[in-house]
Amino acid sequence: MENRYPQKPGLDLLLKQAFFYWNKTLVYQLMFSVIYFAIFFTAFFFFATRYGIWDQQQELIDAFRQGTEAYLAKAAELGKSENSQYFNLAFLGTLVFLYPLNLGLFKIFRKIDLNEKPEIGDLFAGYNGLNFFRYTSYYLFWMVIYLFTFRLVILPLVWVGLTIFVAPMMFFMNKTIFESISLNFKAMKMYFLEILVCVLVAVIFRYIGFAVFFIGGLFTFPFWNAMIYSLYKTIFSEKN
């Protein structure tokens, strides 16, 4: 498959496209968020209880009352405990398990382009057959790099930029992870400003629903995927 880099699109086109896909699929956006947070919080509370995280929080509160030094010492001690490490792994596993849900929205957006009717089952496209292992493996790889560079401030942002189109390229173009990263890098060099502005808008809009009206966050939380799809379909071509 070839990839083309057409004349630079205007930001207004990219933003209008993203909001079009989001608005056209509001029911699926809501379903995405309900499924995502239902699984996320169920897993979080289950593992927090299983590994005694609530007891650890109480210990931290007691230490905080004794002073900052005692609090930091207790936090460092608990962070090294076996239960904390198990909880962190379980939490990471939950995020990895939920990641393929994003691919379902990409499939729904594509159906909108093809004038096909989306179905509820489309949300789970990322879990079909080998897709589940493919995308969970990718996201686990992504998270390991992200967490490894997290304290370096700039590098995590660079990593996000270098991988923003990897999932749709793997899904629609059947590219490997490293082929996708290479093409992503070329796109970033040519469309850096457009991508940066769109990402900032997506991040702000994604969480503004929780800040302004909590329930509204269930609709705005998945908006990130609509923005990525809008950028992807404009920048890349899947033609042979």
PDB file of N, CA and C in Angstrom, residues 123-172:
ATOM      1  N   LEU A 123     -18.188  -2.110  18.145  1.00  0.00           N
ATOM      2  CA  LEU A 123     -17.360  -1.585  19.234  1.00  0.00           C
ATOM      3  C   LEU A 123     -16.304  -2.598  19.689  1.00  0.00           C
ATOM      4  N   PHE A 124     -16.561  -3.865  19.429  1.00  0.00           N
ATOM      5  CA  PHE A 124     -15.656  -4.910  19.907  1.00  0.00           C
ATOM      6  C   PHE A 124     -14.788  -5.479  18.790  1.00  0.00           C
ATOM      7  N   ALA A 125     -14.636  -4.711  17.714  1.00  0.00           N
ATOM      8  CA  ALA A 125     -13.822  -5.173  16.580  1.00  0.00           C
ATOM      9  C   ALA A 125     -12.386  -5.467  16.999  1.00  0.00           C
ATOM     10  N   GLY A 126     -11.880  -4.718  17.954  1.00  0.00           N
ATOM     11  CA  GLY A 126     -10.509  -4.911  18.408  1.00  0.00           C
ATOM     12  C   GLY A 126     -10.298  -6.170  19.221  1.00  0.00           C
ATOM     13  N   TYR A 127     -11.391  -6.846  19.559  1.00  0.00           N
ATOM     14  CA  TYR A 127     -11.297  -8.074  20.360  1.00  0.00           C
ATOM     15  C   TYR A 127     -11.526  -9.324  19.518  1.00  0.00           C
ATOM     16  N   ASN A 128     -11.805  -9.138  18.238  1.00  0.00           N
ATOM     17  CA  ASN A 128     -12.090 -10.282  17.371  1.00  0.00           C
ATOM     18  C   ASN A 128     -10.827 -11.061  17.025  1.00  0.00           C
ATOM     19  N   GLY A 129     -10.851 -12.361  17.274  1.00  0.00           N
ATOM     20  CA  GLY A 129      -9.747 -13.232  16.884  1.00  0.00           C
ATOM     21  C   GLY A 129      -8.390 -12.765  17.367  1.00  0.00           C
ATOM     22  N   LEU A 130      -7.448 -12.708  16.424  1.00  0.00           N
ATOM     23  CA  LEU A 130      -6.081 -12.317  16.760  1.00  0.00           C
ATOM     24  C   LEU A 130      -5.943 -10.821  17.032  1.00  0.00           C
ATOM     25  N   ASN A 131      -6.981 -10.052  16.676  1.00  0.00           N
ATOM     26  CA  ASN A 131      -6.920  -8.603  16.941  1.00  0.00           C
ATOM     27  C   ASN A 131      -6.629  -8.311  18.398  1.00  0.00           C
ATOM     28  N   PHE A 132      -7.269  -9.066  19.292  1.00  0.00           N
ATOM     29  CA  PHE A 132      -7.091  -8.835  20.725  1.00  0.00           C
ATOM     30  C   PHE A 132      -5.620  -8.926  21.116  1.00  0.00           C
ATOM     31  N   PHE A 133      -4.947  -9.978  20.682  1.00  0.00           N
ATOM     32  CA  PHE A 133      -3.542 -10.170  21.036  1.00  0.00           C
ATOM     33  C   PHE A 133      -2.654  -9.146  20.336  1.00  0.00           C
ATOM     34  N   ARG A 134      -3.036  -8.778  19.127  1.00  0.00           N
ATOM     35  CA  ARG A 134      -2.233  -7.820  18.368  1.00  0.00           C
ATOM     36  C   ARG A 134      -2.235  -6.448  19.041  1.00  0.00           C
ATOM     37  N   TYR A 135      -3.418  -5.976  19.422  1.00  0.00           N
ATOM     38  CA  TYR A 135      -3.521  -4.621  19.957  1.00  0.00           C
ATOM     39  C   TYR A 135      -3.182  -4.534  21.440  1.00  0.00           C
ATOM     40  N   THR A 136      -3.429  -5.590  22.194  1.00  0.00           N
ATOM     41  CA  THR A 136      -2.996  -5.571  23.587  1.00  0.00           C
ATOM     42  C   THR A 136      -1.467  -5.646  23.664  1.00  0.00           C
ATOM     43  N   SER A 137      -0.862  -6.430  22.757  1.00  0.00           N
ATOM     44  CA  SER A 137       0.605  -6.508  22.723  1.00  0.00           C
ATOM     45  C   SER A 137       1.195  -5.153  22.369  1.00  0.00           C
ATOM     46  N   TYR A 138       0.579  -4.485  21.376  1.00  0.00           N
ATOM     47  CA  TYR A 138       1.063  -3.154  21.002  1.00  0.00           C
ATOM     48  C   TYR A 138       0.934  -2.177  22.159  1.00  0.00           C
ATOM     49  N   TYR A 139      -0.213  -2.178  22.818  1.00  0.00           N
ATOM     50  CA  TYR A 139      -0.420  -1.197  23.887  1.00  0.00           C
ATOM     51  C   TYR A 139       0.480  -1.482  25.091  1.00  0.00           C
ATOM     52  N   LEU A 140       0.741  -2.754  25.363  1.00  0.00           N
ATOM     53  CA  LEU A 140       1.667  -3.095  26.443  1.00  0.00           C
ATOM     54  C   LEU A 140       3.055  -2.559  26.114  1.00  0.00           C
ATOM     55  N   PHE A 141       3.491  -2.754  24.866  1.00  0.00           N
ATOM     56  CA  PHE A 141       4.767  -2.206  24.405  1.00  0.00           C
ATOM     57  C   PHE A 141       4.767  -0.687  24.536  1.00  0.00           C
ATOM     58  N   TRP A 142       3.660  -0.050  24.122  1.00  0.00           N
ATOM     59  CA  TRP A 142       3.542   1.406  24.193  1.00  0.00           C
ATOM     60  C   TRP A 142       3.640   1.899  25.635  1.00  0.00           C
ATOM     61  N   MET A 143       2.947   1.226  26.532  1.00  0.00           N
ATOM     62  CA  MET A 143       2.926   1.637  27.939  1.00  0.00           C
ATOM     63  C   MET A 143       4.289   1.472  28.596  1.00  0.00           C
ATOM     64  N   VAL A 144       4.999   0.402  28.274  1.00  0.00           N
ATOM     65  CA  VAL A 144       6.326   0.177  28.857  1.00  0.00           C
ATOM     66  C   VAL A 144       7.260   1.324  28.494  1.00  0.00           C
ATOM     67  N   ILE A 145       7.260   1.718  27.213  1.00  0.00           N
ATOM     68  CA  ILE A 145       8.100   2.839  26.784  1.00  0.00           C
ATOM     69  C   ILE A 145       7.644   4.139  27.447  1.00  0.00           C
ATOM     70  N   TYR A 146       6.347   4.351  27.488  1.00  0.00           N
ATOM     71  CA  TYR A 146       5.800   5.584  28.071  1.00  0.00           C
ATOM     72  C   TYR A 146       6.170   5.701  29.548  1.00  0.00           C
ATOM     73  N   LEU A 147       5.983   4.637  30.311  1.00  0.00           N
ATOM     74  CA  LEU A 147       6.295   4.670  31.743  1.00  0.00           C
ATOM     75  C   LEU A 147       7.794   4.797  31.989  1.00  0.00           C
ATOM     76  N   PHE A 148       8.589   4.193  31.111  1.00  0.00           N
ATOM     77  CA  PHE A 148      10.045   4.262  31.249  1.00  0.00           C
ATOM     78  C   PHE A 148      10.552   5.692  31.062  1.00  0.00           C
ATOM     79  N   THR A 149       9.874   6.455  30.200  1.00  0.00           N
ATOM     80  CA  THR A 149      10.318   7.828  29.900  1.00  0.00           C
ATOM     81  C   THR A 149       9.502   8.885  30.644  1.00  0.00           C
ATOM     82  N   PHE A 150       8.547   8.451  31.473  1.00  0.00           N
ATOM     83  CA  PHE A 150       7.570   9.374  32.073  1.00  0.00           C
ATOM     84  C   PHE A 150       8.220  10.531  32.835  1.00  0.00           C
ATOM     85  N   ARG A 151       9.287  10.272  33.571  1.00  0.00           N
ATOM     86  CA  ARG A 151       9.905  11.310  34.393  1.00  0.00           C
ATOM     87  C   ARG A 151      10.786  12.265  33.594  1.00  0.00           C
ATOM     88  N   LEU A 152      10.934  12.012  32.318  1.00  0.00           N
ATOM     89  CA  LEU A 152      11.797  12.851  31.494  1.00  0.00           C
ATOM     90  C   LEU A 152      11.042  13.996  30.820  1.00  0.00           C
ATOM     91  N   VAL A 153       9.782  14.169  31.164  1.00  0.00           N
ATOM     92  CA  VAL A 153       8.924  15.292  30.775  1.00  0.00           C
ATOM     93  C   VAL A 153       8.659  15.343  29.264  1.00  0.00           C
ATOM     94  N   ILE A 154       9.685  15.647  28.474  1.00  0.00           N
ATOM     95  CA  ILE A 154       9.494  15.842  27.041  1.00  0.00           C
ATOM     96  C   ILE A 154       9.353  14.519  26.285  1.00  0.00           C
ATOM     97  N   LEU A 155      10.146  13.533  26.654  1.00  0.00           N
ATOM     98  CA  LEU A 155      10.154  12.265  25.915  1.00  0.00           C
ATOM     99  C   LEU A 155       8.791  11.562  25.865  1.00  0.00           C
ATOM    100  N   PRO A 156       8.008  11.568  26.950  1.00  0.00           N
ATOM    101  CA  PRO A 156       6.676  10.947  26.837  1.00  0.00           C
ATOM    102  C   PRO A 156       5.809  11.625  25.784  1.00  0.00           C
ATOM    103  N   LEU A 157       5.907  12.952  25.678  1.00  0.00           N
ATOM    104  CA  LEU A 157       5.140  13.684  24.669  1.00  0.00           C
ATOM    105  C   LEU A 157       5.612  13.334  23.263  1.00  0.00           C
ATOM    106  N   VAL A 158       6.922  13.175  23.122  1.00  0.00           N
ATOM    107  CA  VAL A 158       7.487  12.777  21.825  1.00  0.00           C
ATOM    108  C   VAL A 158       6.978  11.386  21.445  1.00  0.00           C
ATOM    109  N   TRP A 159       6.945  10.486  22.431  1.00  0.00           N
ATOM    110  CA  TRP A 159       6.494   9.124  22.196  1.00  0.00           C
ATOM    111  C   TRP A 159       5.025   9.093  21.772  1.00  0.00           C
ATOM    112  N   VAL A 160       4.208   9.917  22.401  1.00  0.00           N
ATOM    113  CA  VAL A 160       2.791  10.018  22.015  1.00  0.00           C
ATOM    114  C   VAL A 160       2.682  10.491  20.566  1.00  0.00           C
ATOM    115  N   GLY A 161       3.465  11.509  20.212  1.00  0.00           N
ATOM    116  CA  GLY A 161       3.432  12.040  18.855  1.00  0.00           C
ATOM    117  C   GLY A 161       3.881  11.031  17.818  1.00  0.00           C
ATOM    118  N   LEU A 162       4.879  10.233  18.163  1.00  0.00           N
ATOM    119  CA  LEU A 162       5.424   9.256  17.214  1.00  0.00           C
ATOM    120  C   LEU A 162       4.518   8.049  17.017  1.00  0.00           C
ATOM    121  N   THR A 163       3.530   7.889  17.879  1.00  0.00           N
ATOM    122  CA  THR A 163       2.691   6.684  17.814  1.00  0.00           C
ATOM    123  C   THR A 163       1.200   6.996  17.657  1.00  0.00           C
ATOM    124  N   ILE A 164       0.861   8.233  17.423  1.00  0.00           N
ATOM    125  CA  ILE A 164      -0.545   8.630  17.410  1.00  0.00           C
ATOM    126  C   ILE A 164      -1.352   7.940  16.311  1.00  0.00           C
ATOM    127  N   PHE A 165      -0.692   7.572  15.198  1.00  0.00           N
ATOM    128  CA  PHE A 165      -1.408   6.932  14.083  1.00  0.00           C
ATOM    129  C   PHE A 165      -1.129   5.435  13.976  1.00  0.00           C
ATOM    130  N   VAL A 166      -0.394   4.890  14.914  1.00  0.00           N
ATOM    131  CA  VAL A 166      -0.013   3.485  14.808  1.00  0.00           C
ATOM    132  C   VAL A 166      -1.230   2.560  14.811  1.00  0.00           C
ATOM    133  N   ALA A 167      -2.152   2.777  15.745  1.00  0.00           N
ATOM    134  CA  ALA A 167      -3.315   1.886  15.848  1.00  0.00           C
ATOM    135  C   ALA A 167      -4.160   1.884  14.568  1.00  0.00           C
ATOM    136  N   PRO A 168      -4.555   3.051  14.033  1.00  0.00           N
ATOM    137  CA  PRO A 168      -5.347   3.002  12.794  1.00  0.00           C
ATOM    138  C   PRO A 168      -4.577   2.424  11.610  1.00  0.00           C
ATOM    139  N   MET A 169      -3.257   2.634  11.548  1.00  0.00           N
ATOM    140  CA  MET A 169      -2.491   2.052  10.451  1.00  0.00           C
ATOM    141  C   MET A 169      -2.422   0.526  10.572  1.00  0.00           C
ATOM    142  N   MET A 170      -2.299   0.041  11.795  1.00  0.00           N
ATOM    143  CA  MET A 170      -2.318  -1.408  12.012  1.00  0.00           C
ATOM    144  C   MET A 170      -3.689  -1.980  11.666  1.00  0.00           C
ATOM    145  N   PHE A 171      -4.732  -1.239  11.983  1.00  0.00           N
ATOM    146  CA  PHE A 171      -6.099  -1.724  11.816  1.00  0.00           C
ATOM    147  C   PHE A 171      -6.555  -1.680  10.369  1.00  0.00           C
ATOM    148  N   PHE A 172      -6.312  -0.565   9.689  1.00  0.00           N
ATOM    149  CA  PHE A 172      -6.812  -0.380   8.324  1.00  0.00           C
ATOM    150  C   PHE A 172      -5.821  -0.800   7.243  1.00  0.00           C
TER     151      PHE A 172
END
